[in-house]
């Protein structure tokens, strides 16, 4: 079945540690995205990538880093510079059709808790 | 990107139609209206999108006013599994950085 997988589902880390969240898709989509969601809030864009080896900052990129070495993978690293990292992290992908609308497909999310 | 305004919460009886409004009075000509929903602690799910004409798919119908300043998502026969937060989003064509999620409407379907 085609889709997006995120691992792990729950993640705990100690303050001051870096942690990497995995996101893999087998939909052959060009574009991938990372969002953060805090309780009772909407989603906020952290980073996005339209093509391999290229990515752009979203609205809240500080304290995060990404890489896009393969089309199907877009890992997110939450660094110790992120002051309030406890949140629900969602990865998405889409087919980047020039000039047209396109839906985003979301993974199940990773809930990160900093202890 | 244009901003949207949605009610914070709504209730609907099971089996009845759920009508979720969205105001997007500053929408520009190249922006689509998208609807997504998010069931608790899951990733959002795409429902439908439209530009100026009304649209229908197997999940819902989207009614966009003639001036495009507002729209309504209609779930024709709501079930308990439709309880979720519904997001109305407007976004321009051809941009990967396209979705800005607000707080949405919490729809609760009551038995």
Short mmCIF file of N, CA and C in Angstrom, two decimals, chain A residues 33 35 37 41-43 45 48 50 57-59 88 90 97 99-104 106-108 111, chain B residues 32 34 36 38 40-46 49 87 92-103:
data_model
loop_
_atom_site.label_atom_id
_atom_site.label_comp_id
_atom_site.label_asym_id
_atom_site.label_seq_id
_atom_site.Cartn_x
_atom_site.Cartn_y
_atom_site.Cartn_z
N UNK A 33 6.95 17.83 3.41
CA UNK A 33 6.76 18.93 4.35
C UNK A 33 6.86 18.41 5.79
N UNK A 35 5.41 19.69 9.62
CA UNK A 35 4.58 20.61 10.39
C UNK A 35 4.73 20.29 11.87
N UNK A 37 2.44 20.74 15.54
CA UNK A 37 1.13 21.06 16.08
C UNK A 37 1.19 21.05 17.59
N UNK A 41 -4.14 23.72 18.75
CA UNK A 41 -3.75 24.67 17.71
C UNK A 41 -3.76 24.01 16.33
N UNK A 42 -3.66 24.84 15.29
CA UNK A 42 -3.51 24.32 13.94
C UNK A 42 -2.07 23.91 13.68
N UNK A 43 -1.79 23.56 12.43
CA UNK A 43 -0.45 23.13 12.06
C UNK A 43 0.40 24.33 11.62
N UNK A 45 4.09 25.29 9.60
CA UNK A 45 5.07 24.72 8.69
C UNK A 45 6.49 24.97 9.20
N UNK A 48 10.01 22.66 4.15
CA UNK A 48 9.46 21.92 3.04
C UNK A 48 10.52 21.74 1.97
N UNK A 50 10.84 20.74 -2.26
CA UNK A 50 10.13 20.52 -3.52
C UNK A 50 10.85 19.49 -4.39
N UNK A 57 12.99 26.97 4.37
CA UNK A 57 12.43 27.18 5.69
C UNK A 57 10.95 27.54 5.60
N UNK A 58 10.21 27.04 6.59
CA UNK A 58 8.82 27.45 6.74
C UNK A 58 8.72 28.58 7.74
N UNK A 59 7.60 28.62 8.45
CA UNK A 59 7.34 29.74 9.36
C UNK A 59 8.08 29.63 10.69
N UNK A 88 3.44 17.69 18.66
CA UNK A 88 3.06 16.64 17.72
C UNK A 88 3.62 17.05 16.36
N UNK A 90 4.12 16.37 12.30
CA UNK A 90 3.47 15.73 11.16
C UNK A 90 4.27 15.95 9.89
N UNK A 97 2.46 19.47 -9.07
CA UNK A 97 2.06 19.69 -10.44
C UNK A 97 2.15 21.18 -10.76
N UNK A 99 1.43 24.67 -11.61
CA UNK A 99 0.27 25.51 -11.89
C UNK A 99 -1.06 24.96 -11.43
N UNK A 100 -1.08 23.79 -10.80
CA UNK A 100 -2.36 23.23 -10.43
C UNK A 100 -2.50 23.00 -8.94
N UNK A 101 -3.71 22.75 -8.47
CA UNK A 101 -3.89 22.46 -7.05
C UNK A 101 -3.39 21.05 -6.74
N UNK A 102 -2.99 20.82 -5.54
CA UNK A 102 -2.57 19.49 -5.18
C UNK A 102 -2.79 19.27 -3.69
N UNK A 103 -3.28 18.09 -3.38
CA UNK A 103 -3.54 17.77 -1.99
C UNK A 103 -2.27 17.25 -1.33
N UNK A 104 -2.21 17.42 -0.03
CA UNK A 104 -1.10 16.88 0.75
C UNK A 104 -1.58 15.63 1.48
N UNK A 106 -0.79 13.12 4.59
CA UNK A 106 -0.11 13.20 5.88
C UNK A 106 0.20 11.83 6.46
N UNK A 107 1.31 11.78 7.20
CA UNK A 107 1.63 10.61 7.97
C UNK A 107 0.88 10.61 9.29
N UNK A 108 1.08 9.57 10.13
CA UNK A 108 0.34 9.45 11.39
C UNK A 108 0.88 10.35 12.50
N UNK A 111 4.75 12.02 18.30
CA UNK A 111 4.54 12.89 19.48
C UNK A 111 5.84 12.91 20.27
N UNK B 32 -7.21 28.70 -4.37
CA UNK B 32 -8.19 27.64 -4.20
C UNK B 32 -8.67 27.59 -2.75
N UNK B 34 -9.45 24.84 0.06
CA UNK B 34 -9.23 23.44 0.43
C UNK B 34 -9.92 23.16 1.77
N UNK B 36 -9.65 20.19 4.83
CA UNK B 36 -9.04 19.02 5.43
C UNK B 36 -9.74 18.75 6.77
N UNK B 38 -9.07 16.56 10.68
CA UNK B 38 -8.11 15.87 11.52
C UNK B 38 -8.86 15.21 12.67
N UNK B 40 -8.80 13.13 16.08
CA UNK B 40 -7.91 13.33 17.22
C UNK B 40 -6.64 12.47 17.14
N UNK B 41 -5.48 13.17 17.26
CA UNK B 41 -4.16 12.53 17.32
C UNK B 41 -3.78 11.78 16.05
N UNK B 42 -4.41 12.13 14.94
CA UNK B 42 -4.01 11.56 13.65
C UNK B 42 -3.56 12.67 12.72
N UNK B 43 -2.97 12.31 11.58
CA UNK B 43 -2.62 13.30 10.58
C UNK B 43 -3.86 13.80 9.86
N UNK B 44 -3.85 15.04 9.38
CA UNK B 44 -4.98 15.56 8.63
C UNK B 44 -5.26 14.75 7.37
N UNK B 45 -6.52 14.80 6.94
CA UNK B 45 -6.96 14.07 5.77
C UNK B 45 -7.61 15.05 4.80
N UNK B 46 -7.20 15.01 3.55
CA UNK B 46 -7.79 15.86 2.53
C UNK B 46 -9.25 15.47 2.31
N UNK B 49 -11.48 20.23 -2.64
CA UNK B 49 -11.04 21.58 -2.94
C UNK B 49 -11.86 22.14 -4.10
N UNK B 87 -10.62 21.92 8.82
CA UNK B 87 -9.84 23.09 8.47
C UNK B 87 -10.22 23.58 7.07
N UNK B 92 -2.66 29.66 -2.97
CA UNK B 92 -2.50 29.92 -4.40
C UNK B 92 -2.09 28.67 -5.17
N UNK B 93 -2.20 28.77 -6.46
CA UNK B 93 -1.83 27.68 -7.34
C UNK B 93 -0.32 27.47 -7.34
N UNK B 94 0.09 26.25 -7.62
CA UNK B 94 1.46 25.97 -7.99
C UNK B 94 2.52 26.27 -6.95
N UNK B 95 2.14 26.30 -5.69
CA UNK B 95 3.13 26.60 -4.66
C UNK B 95 3.21 25.44 -3.70
N UNK B 96 4.43 24.95 -3.47
CA UNK B 96 4.58 23.86 -2.52
C UNK B 96 4.32 24.33 -1.11
N UNK B 97 4.59 25.60 -0.86
CA UNK B 97 4.33 26.14 0.48
C UNK B 97 2.90 26.63 0.49
N UNK B 98 1.95 25.71 0.47
CA UNK B 98 0.62 26.14 0.15
C UNK B 98 -0.39 26.11 1.28
N UNK B 99 -0.20 25.35 2.29
CA UNK B 99 -1.25 25.15 3.28
C UNK B 99 -0.93 25.85 4.59
N UNK B 100 -1.76 26.78 4.98
CA UNK B 100 -1.67 27.43 6.28
C UNK B 100 -2.90 27.03 7.09
N UNK B 101 -2.66 26.23 8.11
CA UNK B 101 -3.76 25.70 8.92
C UNK B 101 -4.06 26.64 10.07
N UNK B 102 -5.31 27.07 10.18
CA UNK B 102 -5.74 27.83 11.34
C UNK B 102 -6.18 26.87 12.44
N UNK B 103 -7.09 27.32 13.28
CA UNK B 103 -7.54 26.48 14.40
C UNK B 103 -8.69 25.56 14.02
#
